XYZ file of C-alpha atoms in Angstrom:
760
model
C -12.477 47.508 -9.035
C -13.120 49.452 -12.250
C -15.867 51.475 -10.526
C -13.582 52.302 -7.604
C -10.815 53.393 -9.977
C -13.157 56.004 -11.488
C -13.337 57.765 -8.098
C -9.562 58.399 -8.067
C -8.861 62.009 -9.014
C -5.298 61.402 -10.137
C -5.636 59.963 -13.672
C -2.147 58.468 -13.509
C -3.009 56.403 -10.433
C -6.281 55.295 -11.973
C -4.557 54.282 -15.202
C -1.821 52.497 -13.252
C -4.344 50.447 -11.316
C -6.257 49.615 -14.484
C -3.112 48.615 -16.372
C -1.928 46.487 -13.474
C -5.222 44.639 -13.375
C -5.144 44.039 -17.118
C -1.523 42.972 -17.004
C -2.134 40.486 -14.182
C -5.144 39.080 -16.008
C -3.033 38.421 -19.086
C -0.089 36.981 -17.180
C -2.268 34.671 -15.107
C -3.950 33.318 -18.229
C -1.821 30.226 -18.906
C -3.073 29.385 -22.458
C -0.991 31.340 -24.910
C -2.373 33.140 -27.901
C -0.021 33.039 -30.852
C -0.389 36.016 -33.148
C 0.922 35.821 -36.671
C 2.613 38.892 -38.013
C 2.514 39.715 -41.682
C 3.482 42.554 -43.974
C 6.647 43.500 -42.120
C 8.769 46.110 -43.724
C 12.410 45.317 -44.353
C 14.639 46.543 -41.537
C 18.372 46.495 -40.976
C 19.647 43.048 -39.978
C 21.841 44.393 -37.157
C 18.808 45.617 -35.154
C 17.349 43.002 -32.734
C 13.822 41.851 -33.519
C 11.981 43.387 -30.537
C 13.494 46.792 -31.287
C 12.639 46.868 -34.986
C 10.032 49.212 -36.372
C 8.185 51.759 -34.308
C 8.133 49.689 -31.113
C 5.801 47.165 -29.449
C 2.481 47.830 -27.772
C 1.758 46.829 -24.173
C -0.242 43.733 -25.145
C 2.611 42.341 -27.243
C 5.159 42.970 -24.515
C 2.984 41.323 -21.859
C 2.378 38.414 -24.233
C 6.145 37.965 -24.495
C 6.505 38.063 -20.715
C 3.753 35.470 -20.376
C 5.452 33.146 -22.837
C 8.749 33.464 -20.987
C 7.047 32.752 -17.652
C 5.055 29.706 -18.714
C 7.678 28.194 -21.009
C 7.155 26.164 -24.162
C 4.005 24.228 -24.929
C 5.945 20.961 -24.970
C 7.016 21.385 -21.360
C 4.893 20.012 -18.542
C 2.745 22.708 -16.917
C 4.062 23.818 -13.563
C 2.096 25.591 -10.909
C 3.458 29.048 -10.197
C 2.773 31.182 -7.165
C 1.614 34.103 -9.291
C -1.517 32.139 -10.159
C -2.606 32.135 -6.483
C -1.507 35.525 -5.122
C -4.974 37.020 -5.328
C -5.904 40.652 -4.846
C -3.580 41.142 -1.885
C -0.699 40.102 -4.091
C -1.798 42.647 -6.684
C -1.532 45.326 -4.033
C 2.049 44.328 -3.263
C 2.943 44.434 -6.949
C 1.214 47.769 -7.280
C 3.551 49.114 -4.593
C 6.541 48.740 -6.888
C 4.797 50.633 -9.658
C 3.699 53.328 -7.234
C 7.242 53.611 -5.943
C 8.500 54.569 -9.363
C 5.666 57.065 -9.785
C 6.092 58.630 -6.331
C 9.800 59.161 -6.934
C 8.871 61.761 -9.582
C 7.295 64.088 -7.004
C 9.074 67.219 -5.785
C 11.475 66.773 -2.875
C 9.245 68.159 -0.149
C 6.212 66.073 -1.072
C 8.424 63.029 -1.550
C 9.994 63.502 1.885
C 6.642 63.822 3.644
C 5.121 60.871 1.826
C 8.056 58.504 2.370
C 8.310 59.465 6.034
C 4.612 58.742 6.512
C 4.853 55.376 4.787
C 7.906 54.340 6.818
C 6.504 55.462 10.182
C 3.097 53.870 9.580
C 4.531 50.511 8.550
C 6.959 50.461 11.478
C 4.194 51.246 13.971
C 1.846 48.627 12.550
C 4.469 45.855 12.602
C 5.565 46.687 16.155
C 1.967 46.589 17.369
C 1.058 43.395 15.513
C 4.135 41.462 16.683
C 4.263 42.936 20.212
C 7.594 44.734 19.813
C 6.952 48.057 21.528
C 8.969 51.210 20.781
C 10.980 49.592 18.052
C 12.493 50.827 14.817
C 12.336 49.042 11.488
C 14.815 48.365 8.720
C 13.362 47.041 5.437
C 15.679 44.951 3.258
C 15.374 42.730 0.205
C 17.788 39.990 1.330
C 16.775 38.129 4.455
C 20.275 38.115 6.002
C 20.978 41.735 5.240
C 19.247 42.865 8.426
C 21.481 40.692 10.622
C 24.566 42.088 8.907
C 23.436 45.640 9.772
C 22.758 44.589 13.363
C 26.306 43.207 13.607
C 27.679 46.582 12.491
C 25.479 48.360 15.039
C 26.683 46.059 17.827
C 30.315 46.668 16.869
C 29.850 50.446 16.849
C 28.105 50.252 20.232
C 30.811 48.177 21.939
C 33.881 49.636 20.215
C 33.882 53.411 20.640
C 37.002 53.930 18.511
C 35.777 51.787 15.659
C 34.715 54.857 13.653
C 38.243 56.257 13.821
C 40.510 53.211 13.856
C 38.299 50.768 11.971
C 39.075 47.081 12.204
C 42.372 47.689 13.963
C 40.512 48.016 17.275
C 39.280 44.441 16.881
C 42.772 42.966 17.167
C 43.100 43.530 20.900
C 39.599 42.259 21.687
C 38.221 40.006 19.019
C 34.418 40.141 18.823
C 32.652 36.801 19.223
C 29.267 35.996 17.657
C 27.357 33.026 19.064
C 24.874 31.154 16.930
C 22.437 28.371 17.674
C 23.493 24.863 16.653
C 20.295 24.604 14.616
C 20.823 27.900 12.805
C 20.970 28.234 9.037
C 24.303 27.128 7.560
C 26.832 29.765 6.656
C 26.084 32.281 9.419
C 29.359 31.783 11.292
C 31.876 29.374 12.802
C 30.950 29.741 16.457
C 28.047 27.586 17.557
C 26.274 27.356 20.859
C 24.488 24.344 22.249
C 20.886 24.189 23.409
C 22.279 23.859 26.880
C 22.558 27.405 28.223
C 25.122 26.321 30.827
C 27.461 25.198 28.082
C 27.014 28.524 26.312
C 27.808 30.391 29.517
C 31.023 28.399 29.848
C 31.990 29.394 26.299
C 31.353 33.046 27.073
C 33.470 32.889 30.238
C 36.321 31.248 28.352
C 36.190 33.940 25.681
C 36.263 36.701 28.294
C 39.269 35.128 30.033
C 41.108 34.966 26.698
C 40.598 38.678 26.155
C 37.827 38.378 23.617
C 34.634 40.437 23.514
C 31.292 38.574 23.404
C 29.395 40.717 20.919
C 26.263 39.121 19.482
C 24.101 36.053 20.097
C 21.701 34.860 17.397
C 18.856 32.737 18.802
C 16.095 30.891 16.988
C 12.356 31.081 17.491
C 11.484 28.272 15.137
C 14.420 27.124 13.013
C 13.908 26.939 9.287
C 14.693 23.216 9.337
C 12.612 21.710 12.149
C 10.911 24.646 13.910
C 12.899 24.377 17.161
C 12.817 27.329 19.577
C 15.754 28.140 21.840
C 15.366 29.094 25.496
C 15.146 32.764 24.659
C 14.231 33.911 28.186
C 17.320 32.335 29.736
C 19.478 33.545 26.859
C 18.237 37.087 27.418
C 19.365 36.962 31.052
C 22.755 35.675 29.978
C 23.112 38.427 27.384
C 22.245 41.139 29.919
C 24.840 39.724 32.303
C 27.678 39.925 29.755
C 26.441 42.853 27.691
C 25.734 40.769 24.566
C 23.335 41.887 21.833
C 20.508 39.347 21.446
C 19.033 38.875 17.969
C 16.132 36.465 17.305
C 14.866 35.072 14.016
C 12.601 32.205 12.959
C 9.169 31.261 11.648
C 7.647 30.993 15.133
C 7.878 34.767 15.472
C 4.763 34.901 13.304
C 2.758 33.482 16.225
C 3.355 36.723 18.147
C 0.386 38.090 16.203
C -1.951 35.466 17.707
C -3.913 35.747 20.909
C -2.098 32.849 22.585
C 1.694 32.720 22.376
C 3.998 30.208 24.058
C 6.275 31.613 26.751
C 9.431 30.662 24.841
C 8.364 32.684 21.796
C 6.902 35.525 23.849
C 10.328 36.085 25.393
C 11.542 37.224 21.973
C 9.696 40.525 22.456
C 12.404 41.488 24.998
C 15.285 40.925 22.609
C 17.437 43.681 21.104
C 16.388 42.900 17.526
C 14.414 40.403 15.473
C 13.991 39.657 11.768
C 10.500 39.088 10.331
C 9.508 37.814 6.875
C 5.847 38.890 6.538
C 5.864 38.432 2.777
C 6.459 34.677 3.120
C 4.077 34.311 6.045
C 1.181 36.128 4.366
C 1.742 34.972 0.797
C 2.727 38.410 -0.482
C 5.094 38.531 -3.464
C 7.995 40.986 -3.739
C 7.576 42.202 -0.132
C 10.777 43.002 1.796
C 11.880 41.434 5.043
C 11.877 43.577 8.190
C 14.350 43.808 11.047
C 12.915 45.403 14.181
C 15.450 46.762 16.676
C 15.762 49.017 19.710
C 18.526 51.623 19.957
C 18.683 55.156 21.326
C 21.545 56.603 19.276
C 20.372 57.733 15.807
C 23.926 58.498 14.763
C 25.083 54.912 15.277
C 22.086 53.481 13.461
C 22.815 55.804 10.569
C 26.458 54.719 10.479
C 25.432 51.042 10.667
C 23.110 51.524 7.687
C 19.857 50.786 9.543
C 18.474 54.245 8.746
C 18.779 56.309 5.607
C 17.798 59.728 4.354
C 17.335 58.535 0.786
C 13.676 58.436 -0.323
C 14.310 55.313 -2.395
C 15.345 53.385 0.750
C 12.231 54.537 2.588
C 10.022 53.472 -0.325
C 10.995 49.818 0.249
C 8.194 49.707 2.790
C 5.555 50.801 0.247
C 4.462 47.289 -0.939
C 4.081 46.146 2.654
C 2.313 49.386 3.598
C -0.307 48.733 0.905
C -0.686 45.008 1.653
C -1.139 45.405 5.413
C -3.937 47.909 4.850
C -5.601 45.631 2.335
C -5.514 42.576 4.645
C -6.306 44.315 7.918
C -5.611 42.818 11.312
C -8.205 40.077 10.875
C -6.720 38.985 7.576
C -3.177 38.947 8.952
C -4.072 37.023 12.098
C -6.388 34.699 10.189
C -3.677 33.551 7.780
C -1.123 32.894 10.501
C -3.716 31.117 12.634
C -4.794 28.942 9.697
C -1.195 27.840 9.090
C -0.689 26.978 12.766
C -3.928 24.979 12.836
C -2.826 22.975 9.800
C 0.511 22.101 11.411
C -1.147 21.162 14.714
C -3.672 19.012 12.856
C -0.912 17.123 11.110
C 1.185 16.759 14.263
C -1.685 15.357 16.318
C -2.567 12.893 13.554
C 1.025 11.738 13.081
C 1.306 10.880 16.764
C -1.257 8.123 16.173
C 0.600 6.624 13.211
C 3.109 3.839 13.869
C 6.664 4.026 12.522
C 6.469 7.821 12.112
C 8.746 10.001 14.233
C 8.134 13.725 14.779
C 11.403 15.519 15.314
C 10.117 18.337 17.574
C 7.011 17.146 19.410
C 6.922 19.772 22.159
C 6.480 22.694 19.761
C 2.693 22.572 19.466
C 2.487 26.235 18.500
C 5.135 25.921 15.781
C 3.859 26.154 12.201
C 6.527 23.640 11.102
C 6.189 19.847 11.315
C 9.125 17.610 10.398
C 8.716 13.831 10.411
C 10.398 10.690 9.122
C 9.729 6.982 8.819
C 11.646 4.721 11.190
C 11.652 1.145 12.424
C 13.353 0.177 15.653
C 15.990 -2.526 15.628
C 15.333 -5.791 17.505
C 16.185 -5.676 21.193
C 19.667 -6.995 21.908
C 20.602 -9.425 24.651
C 21.594 -7.448 27.786
C 24.679 -9.649 28.200
C 26.036 -8.377 24.899
C 24.960 -4.747 25.142
C 28.420 -3.411 25.964
C 30.093 -5.116 23.024
C 27.140 -4.511 20.727
C 27.097 -0.788 21.316
C 30.665 -0.440 20.101
C 30.609 -2.959 17.268
C 27.469 -4.765 16.163
C 24.932 -2.137 17.120
C 26.967 0.663 15.579
C 27.118 -1.145 12.243
C 23.442 -2.087 12.432
C 22.426 1.466 13.270
C 24.519 2.749 10.385
C 22.859 0.366 7.914
C 19.420 1.174 9.322
C 20.140 4.903 9.013
C 21.128 4.631 5.342
C 18.184 2.355 4.568
C 15.708 4.658 6.295
C 17.164 7.703 4.549
C 16.525 6.148 1.146
C 13.018 5.074 2.164
C 12.206 8.524 3.564
C 13.415 10.116 0.360
C 11.097 7.806 -1.581
C 8.226 8.529 0.836
C 8.699 12.286 0.511
C 8.696 12.185 -3.274
C 5.586 10.002 -3.298
C 3.726 12.334 -0.932
C 4.730 15.394 -2.951
C 3.140 13.854 -6.035
C 0.024 12.548 -4.278
C -0.729 15.674 -2.201
C 0.890 18.641 -3.961
C -1.349 21.110 -2.094
C 0.608 20.508 1.123
C 3.856 21.874 -0.305
C 6.082 19.222 1.298
C 9.845 19.370 1.044
C 12.438 16.603 1.474
C 15.576 17.639 3.332
C 18.697 16.004 4.769
C 19.643 16.810 8.355
C 23.062 16.047 9.791
C 21.791 14.284 12.896
C 18.367 12.928 12.000
C 18.945 12.098 8.328
C 16.411 12.487 5.541
C 13.086 13.960 6.686
C 9.877 15.388 5.260
C 8.889 18.944 6.227
C 5.448 20.505 6.276
C 5.591 24.303 6.641
C 2.134 25.731 5.874
C 3.105 29.205 7.040
C 5.412 29.457 4.017
C 3.241 27.628 1.460
C -0.415 27.407 2.538
C -1.497 30.762 1.158
C 0.149 30.241 -2.207
C -1.037 26.624 -2.602
C -4.439 27.010 -0.949
C -3.819 24.274 1.630
C -6.910 23.201 3.604
C -7.631 20.834 6.446
C -8.890 18.221 3.988
C -5.474 18.209 2.352
C -3.859 17.372 5.680
C -6.303 14.482 6.161
C -5.465 13.225 2.685
C -1.783 13.443 3.549
C -2.310 11.251 6.608
C -4.195 8.710 4.498
C -1.380 8.596 1.952
C 1.222 8.100 4.683
C -0.735 5.201 6.157
C -1.098 3.591 2.735
C 2.679 3.717 2.174
C 3.680 2.316 5.562
C 3.142 -1.405 4.687
C 5.410 -0.995 1.675
C 8.088 0.741 3.749
C 8.057 -1.738 6.638
C 7.990 -4.776 4.350
C 10.859 -3.470 2.214
C 13.003 -2.602 5.215
C 12.486 -6.073 6.708
C 13.451 -7.815 3.469
C 16.638 -5.822 2.825
C 18.796 -7.743 5.295
C 17.369 -11.094 4.198
C 18.042 -10.214 0.570
C 21.627 -9.291 1.381
C 22.271 -12.620 3.132
C 20.714 -14.626 0.299
C 22.773 -12.839 -2.352
C 26.015 -13.185 -0.400
C 25.339 -16.917 -0.022
C 24.634 -17.486 -3.726
C 27.498 -18.241 -6.086
C 27.808 -15.898 -9.027
C 25.939 -12.999 -7.420
C 27.410 -9.899 -5.822
C 25.462 -7.712 -3.405
C 25.837 -3.996 -4.186
C 25.387 -1.649 -1.240
C 23.663 1.431 -2.664
C 22.511 3.793 0.123
C 20.423 5.868 -2.284
C 18.250 2.993 -3.543
C 14.946 2.648 -1.641
C 14.053 -0.853 -2.856
C 14.860 -4.335 -1.568
C 18.405 -4.174 -2.855
C 20.844 -4.160 -5.740
C 22.548 -7.234 -7.189
C 25.129 -7.832 -9.894
C 25.844 -11.107 -11.703
C 29.529 -11.964 -11.975
C 30.176 -13.755 -15.255
C 33.253 -15.843 -16.056
C 35.232 -12.948 -17.548
C 34.202 -10.350 -14.955
C 37.070 -8.260 -13.597
C 36.200 -7.292 -10.035
C 39.137 -4.906 -9.766
C 37.976 -2.732 -12.663
C 35.447 0.070 -12.251
C 34.901 0.586 -15.971
C 31.811 -0.512 -17.894
C 31.605 -4.174 -18.893
C 29.959 -4.803 -22.315
C 29.543 -8.532 -21.701
C 28.044 -7.951 -18.268
C 25.758 -5.249 -19.627
C 24.483 -7.687 -22.264
C 23.774 -10.339 -19.641
C 22.018 -7.895 -17.319
C 19.923 -6.536 -20.197
C 18.664 -10.032 -20.955
C 18.161 -10.704 -17.248
C 16.061 -7.571 -16.857
C 13.888 -8.624 -19.794
C 13.347 -12.101 -18.339
C 12.472 -10.766 -14.889
C 9.942 -8.295 -16.272
C 8.323 -11.077 -18.302
C 7.483 -12.933 -15.083
C 4.780 -10.315 -14.317
C 5.481 -10.236 -10.590
C 4.543 -7.420 -8.232
C 8.184 -6.357 -7.974
C 9.728 -3.721 -10.194
C 13.127 -4.238 -11.777
C 15.421 -1.754 -13.442
C 18.986 -1.779 -14.683
C 21.586 0.865 -14.025
C 25.247 1.420 -13.196
C 26.670 0.357 -9.874
C 26.839 2.920 -7.066
C 30.647 3.246 -7.165
C 31.456 2.008 -10.668
C 30.094 1.875 -14.212
C 29.182 -1.823 -14.150
C 25.573 -2.781 -14.774
C 23.373 -3.999 -11.927
C 19.785 -5.058 -11.334
C 17.801 -2.846 -8.950
C 14.858 -4.511 -7.172
C 12.136 -2.090 -6.135
C 9.774 -1.798 -3.193
C 7.865 -4.816 -1.882
C 4.206 -4.416 -1.032
C 3.700 -7.956 0.259
C 5.588 -10.882 1.765
C 8.195 -11.846 -0.846
C 9.990 -15.183 -1.065
C 13.500 -13.760 -1.162
C 15.171 -17.145 -1.618
C 13.117 -17.832 -4.729
C 13.847 -14.340 -6.035
C 17.603 -14.694 -5.613
C 17.566 -18.238 -7.015
C 15.650 -17.077 -10.082
C 18.088 -14.224 -10.678
C 21.103 -16.523 -10.392
C 19.707 -19.296 -12.611
C 18.343 -16.942 -15.244
C 21.604 -15.005 -15.459
C 23.578 -18.261 -15.715
C 21.327 -19.526 -18.501
C 21.742 -16.232 -20.393
C 25.518 -16.464 -20.069
C 25.588 -20.102 -21.237
C 23.301 -19.385 -24.174
C 25.441 -16.421 -25.110
C 28.540 -18.597 -25.141
C 26.718 -21.290 -27.117
C 25.747 -18.786 -29.778
C 29.302 -17.512 -29.959
C 30.656 -21.028 -30.552
C 27.782 -22.114 -32.828
C 29.242 -20.601 -35.997
C 32.465 -22.590 -35.796
C 30.724 -25.803 -34.752
C 28.145 -25.589 -37.540
C 30.812 -24.754 -40.129
C 32.881 -27.794 -39.206
C 29.769 -29.964 -39.101
C 28.716 -28.887 -42.586
C 32.174 -29.618 -43.966
C 32.183 -33.061 -42.372
C 28.674 -33.765 -43.640
C 29.674 -32.828 -47.187
C 32.647 -35.208 -47.059
C 30.538 -38.076 -45.709
C 27.741 -37.500 -48.220
C 30.226 -37.443 -51.083
C 31.719 -40.682 -49.808
C 28.244 -42.247 -49.542
C 27.428 -41.226 -53.119
C 30.618 -42.852 -54.341
C 29.747 -46.059 -52.486
C 26.244 -46.053 -53.970
C 27.709 -45.552 -57.445
C 29.926 -48.613 -57.051
C 27.046 -50.642 -55.640
C 24.470 -49.769 -58.325
C 26.804 -49.755 -61.285
C 27.434 -47.281 -64.084
C 24.453 -48.373 -66.242
C 21.947 -47.250 -63.655
C 23.339 -43.725 -63.808
C 22.455 -43.360 -67.515
C 19.068 -41.560 -67.666
C 17.160 -43.887 -70.084
C 18.946 -47.143 -69.385
C 18.946 -46.538 -65.642
C 15.172 -45.988 -65.607
C 14.524 -49.297 -67.411
C 16.863 -51.205 -65.100
C 15.298 -49.636 -61.998
C 11.824 -50.598 -63.281
C 12.616 -54.254 -63.846
C 15.181 -54.632 -61.072
C 14.752 -52.085 -58.306
C 17.711 -51.508 -56.002
C 16.989 -52.513 -52.393
C 19.334 -49.901 -50.906
C 18.865 -48.544 -47.406
C 18.135 -44.854 -46.982
C 21.218 -43.187 -45.569
C 21.586 -39.646 -44.410
C 23.163 -37.461 -41.746
C 21.761 -35.269 -38.993
C 23.694 -32.651 -37.046
C 23.206 -32.809 -33.280
C 23.598 -29.232 -31.994
C 23.886 -30.400 -28.393
C 26.645 -32.943 -28.991
C 28.212 -31.042 -31.895
C 28.526 -34.215 -34.021
C 27.039 -35.910 -37.078
C 24.695 -38.875 -36.601
C 23.210 -41.375 -38.994
C 19.543 -41.121 -40.019
C 19.163 -44.871 -40.479
C 17.130 -45.098 -37.266
C 14.802 -42.415 -38.538
C 14.067 -44.200 -41.829
C 13.626 -47.611 -40.223
C 11.289 -46.584 -37.370
C 9.895 -43.379 -38.878
C 10.820 -41.481 -35.713
C 13.733 -39.250 -34.877
C 16.335 -40.506 -32.461
C 16.838 -38.799 -29.158
C 20.603 -38.681 -29.446
C 22.554 -37.220 -26.581
C 20.287 -35.135 -24.351
C 21.875 -32.970 -21.635
C 20.394 -32.983 -18.147
C 17.703 -30.354 -17.648
C 18.827 -27.074 -16.143
C 17.119 -26.448 -12.788
C 14.946 -23.377 -12.639
C 13.756 -21.622 -9.543
C 10.569 -20.423 -11.221
C 9.665 -23.816 -12.636
C 10.586 -25.966 -9.663
C 8.113 -24.325 -7.307
C 4.511 -25.470 -7.463
C 2.278 -22.371 -7.452
C -1.378 -22.153 -6.707
C -3.737 -20.843 -9.392
C -3.420 -17.064 -9.610
C -0.311 -16.917 -7.422
C 2.322 -14.566 -8.819
C 6.062 -15.256 -8.785
C 8.119 -14.615 -5.650
C 5.120 -14.932 -3.319
C 5.368 -17.120 -0.234
C 2.997 -20.108 -0.331
C 0.097 -20.258 2.110
C 0.785 -22.629 4.998
C -2.524 -23.934 6.260
C -5.488 -22.435 4.467
C -4.691 -24.125 1.169
C -3.809 -27.588 2.489
C -6.844 -29.139 0.823
C -6.003 -27.758 -2.599
C -2.397 -28.931 -2.262
C -3.545 -32.453 -1.351
C -5.986 -32.647 -4.266
C -3.233 -31.787 -6.708
C -1.066 -34.806 -5.737
C -3.063 -37.268 -7.835
C -2.786 -35.029 -10.885
C 0.995 -34.848 -10.478
C 1.200 -38.647 -10.195
C -0.780 -39.035 -13.429
C 1.666 -36.757 -15.185
C 4.578 -38.870 -13.927
C 2.945 -42.021 -15.332
C 2.530 -40.418 -18.718
C 6.209 -39.490 -18.750
C 7.100 -43.206 -18.295
C 5.444 -44.333 -21.574
C 7.721 -45.651 -24.405
C 9.436 -42.984 -26.402
C 8.149 -44.466 -29.670
C 4.609 -43.405 -28.784
C 5.530 -39.756 -28.190
C 5.364 -37.342 -31.073
C 5.641 -33.803 -29.671
C 8.860 -33.654 -27.630
C 11.357 -35.120 -30.106
C 14.656 -33.525 -30.979
C 14.748 -31.532 -34.222
C 17.211 -32.987 -36.689
C 18.051 -32.247 -40.298
C 18.406 -35.463 -42.401
C 20.362 -35.351 -45.571
C 19.180 -37.982 -48.114
C 21.230 -39.269 -51.032
C 20.457 -37.828 -54.420
C 17.606 -39.629 -56.188
C 17.235 -40.150 -59.913
C 15.196 -37.555 -61.693
C 13.613 -40.226 -63.939
C 9.824 -40.815 -63.420
C 10.308 -44.601 -63.393
C 12.900 -44.288 -60.635
C 10.618 -42.047 -58.579
C 7.766 -44.559 -58.951
C 10.070 -47.328 -57.784
C 11.058 -45.320 -54.733
C 7.404 -44.568 -53.968
C 6.601 -48.294 -53.982
C 9.535 -48.860 -51.648
C 8.232 -46.155 -49.270
C 4.788 -47.824 -49.206
C 6.349 -51.155 -48.275
C 8.322 -49.453 -45.502
C 5.117 -47.817 -44.199
C 3.317 -51.194 -44.028
C 6.230 -52.723 -42.135
C 6.328 -49.784 -39.722
C 2.587 -50.071 -39.012
C 3.006 -53.779 -38.257
C 5.886 -52.967 -35.931
C 3.802 -50.349 -34.030
C 0.905 -52.811 -33.677
C 3.282 -55.374 -32.259
C 4.612 -52.850 -29.723
C 1.103 -51.950 -28.587
């Protein structure tokens, strides 16, 4: 490009092209170069930084623009369209720079040049898109062209509108008819796909003294790519003198060799709006409205034509880009987008549980699909009642469930195959869907046929998860509703198995505010569930219609034992609540137990003092007496039973050298512990029915051996004894007394050994 720039005689144009190339190279270079500035001279504080000194050079300014475009380094990198616009995009951007330069020419040269640019671009677009003898209006906003067409239609049908203005509309109100699938916000009057219904509306309006003015039809709606019956609508418009305007993405196919009859009929309409910048991947290129009208004065009044050179220069970026691409480049890009959509549509037809919204539009460059699963067939005897009651409720639940799953599917596909440029959208009738529109995104993202194949593979890999989750949702709801202490939360936006909330003893169901106690229980429940290392994902969050905490169960990739899952949630939450209450009451119980133990120990010390006598308490005399006449006193102490909340004697412990069992509560049942799992089987998985019968039989003998071991005498067990805290009476600090006590302990040990031998 540098060599070609040297051939340009105008140095300004050559420098402009060179600067544009350098600027685009810097802006497309995502790594930022941080330049440190030093030795700045002091400047007034009221002058902004960029304006201080003698000004910035071009490199510094472009560096600033680059930093603003790409954001901070800490932010995640995002793909921007400017990185993929290529040379043809540079030509479109050059048009804006050239427009500013051309506007400096003298009036005569400017008039000739702008007229040539406008006439050339209009002729090329009319030839490419088969709209013969048409005029063109270039506009920045896509809907601006339709607004000008409305003004032209009003001026054409109301002769006195120029003089009387809107007053002439009172006697005959103009009516604009729009397709039911049109973009929202275009008007209140909608027409159905059925042309006969539209004709009835027009007749009713005529009988009421209204004036049918304009009909806006679609050749490929922005949502699903549907095309109206434009040929029949054209006949209806000619019959009632209505202006027919067509818009839509399928108009791009007019540039191809083969065009469907429904789209080809758009070439006979009164006007159409094209968006070649979006179709060809050209940035900053205006939209175009092609129209046919013989009165230049009315088009000038409507604003479709202008004598201002600046308005004519709007076509300059498109004038440059069309020449750069050529007919082959234009047709090739549109054809490539249509082939991608057809490739995806044909592949989706072979995939189960995937519905294509508009299957008859094979030439449309838009494919919209969604996941679905049909409901079980109802008994014919109950069809009448089911349609009005049961089926309506079931369809409503299935619709909400599928919407959440389709939203999850769309987000997953967008992350896995970003080159396809998928979008997730919500339609009033069909619900949440996924849209593939390569005509609008393929050129910027570089979408290829291999990307479409990868998209199909990703969809097929997600289908087992979707079908399994949808099947388990109803079962999960029934299990939760039949379990005490659990409340099923209907959240239409959650794509997983379901949402459940544990109702504790102090839970106020009438309140929608946050519950600290419930949040604490659900936090512990979430931790316990994640520790099970199952294939399910769990998360905690507020309820759909309140601030209370809930547990959200994610997608299921395999057959899940829902009953075990719900049982585990209920038991675990109940255990957490009981333990929380036990800890709350533990402080008071332990405090009272310690006070009672101190009183009993003091009483025992007083009894020992009376039994041993005062002389034994004297350090020297007591040691001599204990040496010659040891006291045969039993070891007494106290242990605090946390389960019973009472003090117990330690006499049994000192006699048999084992701790007593005390009062043991019955074991709490646990869903995760009660089920016998096979080696390697994760929680919440259904057991195999037949293939593992041998392994289940071989494990019976091992279980019986364990039961026999559990029946052995408690005196022979050493590992599962209750922890107690004995409190012994105070012993004398004298060495003679300690020796006497040691001899006593040895005698007790010998007696205990003899007792154990006798038991064996």
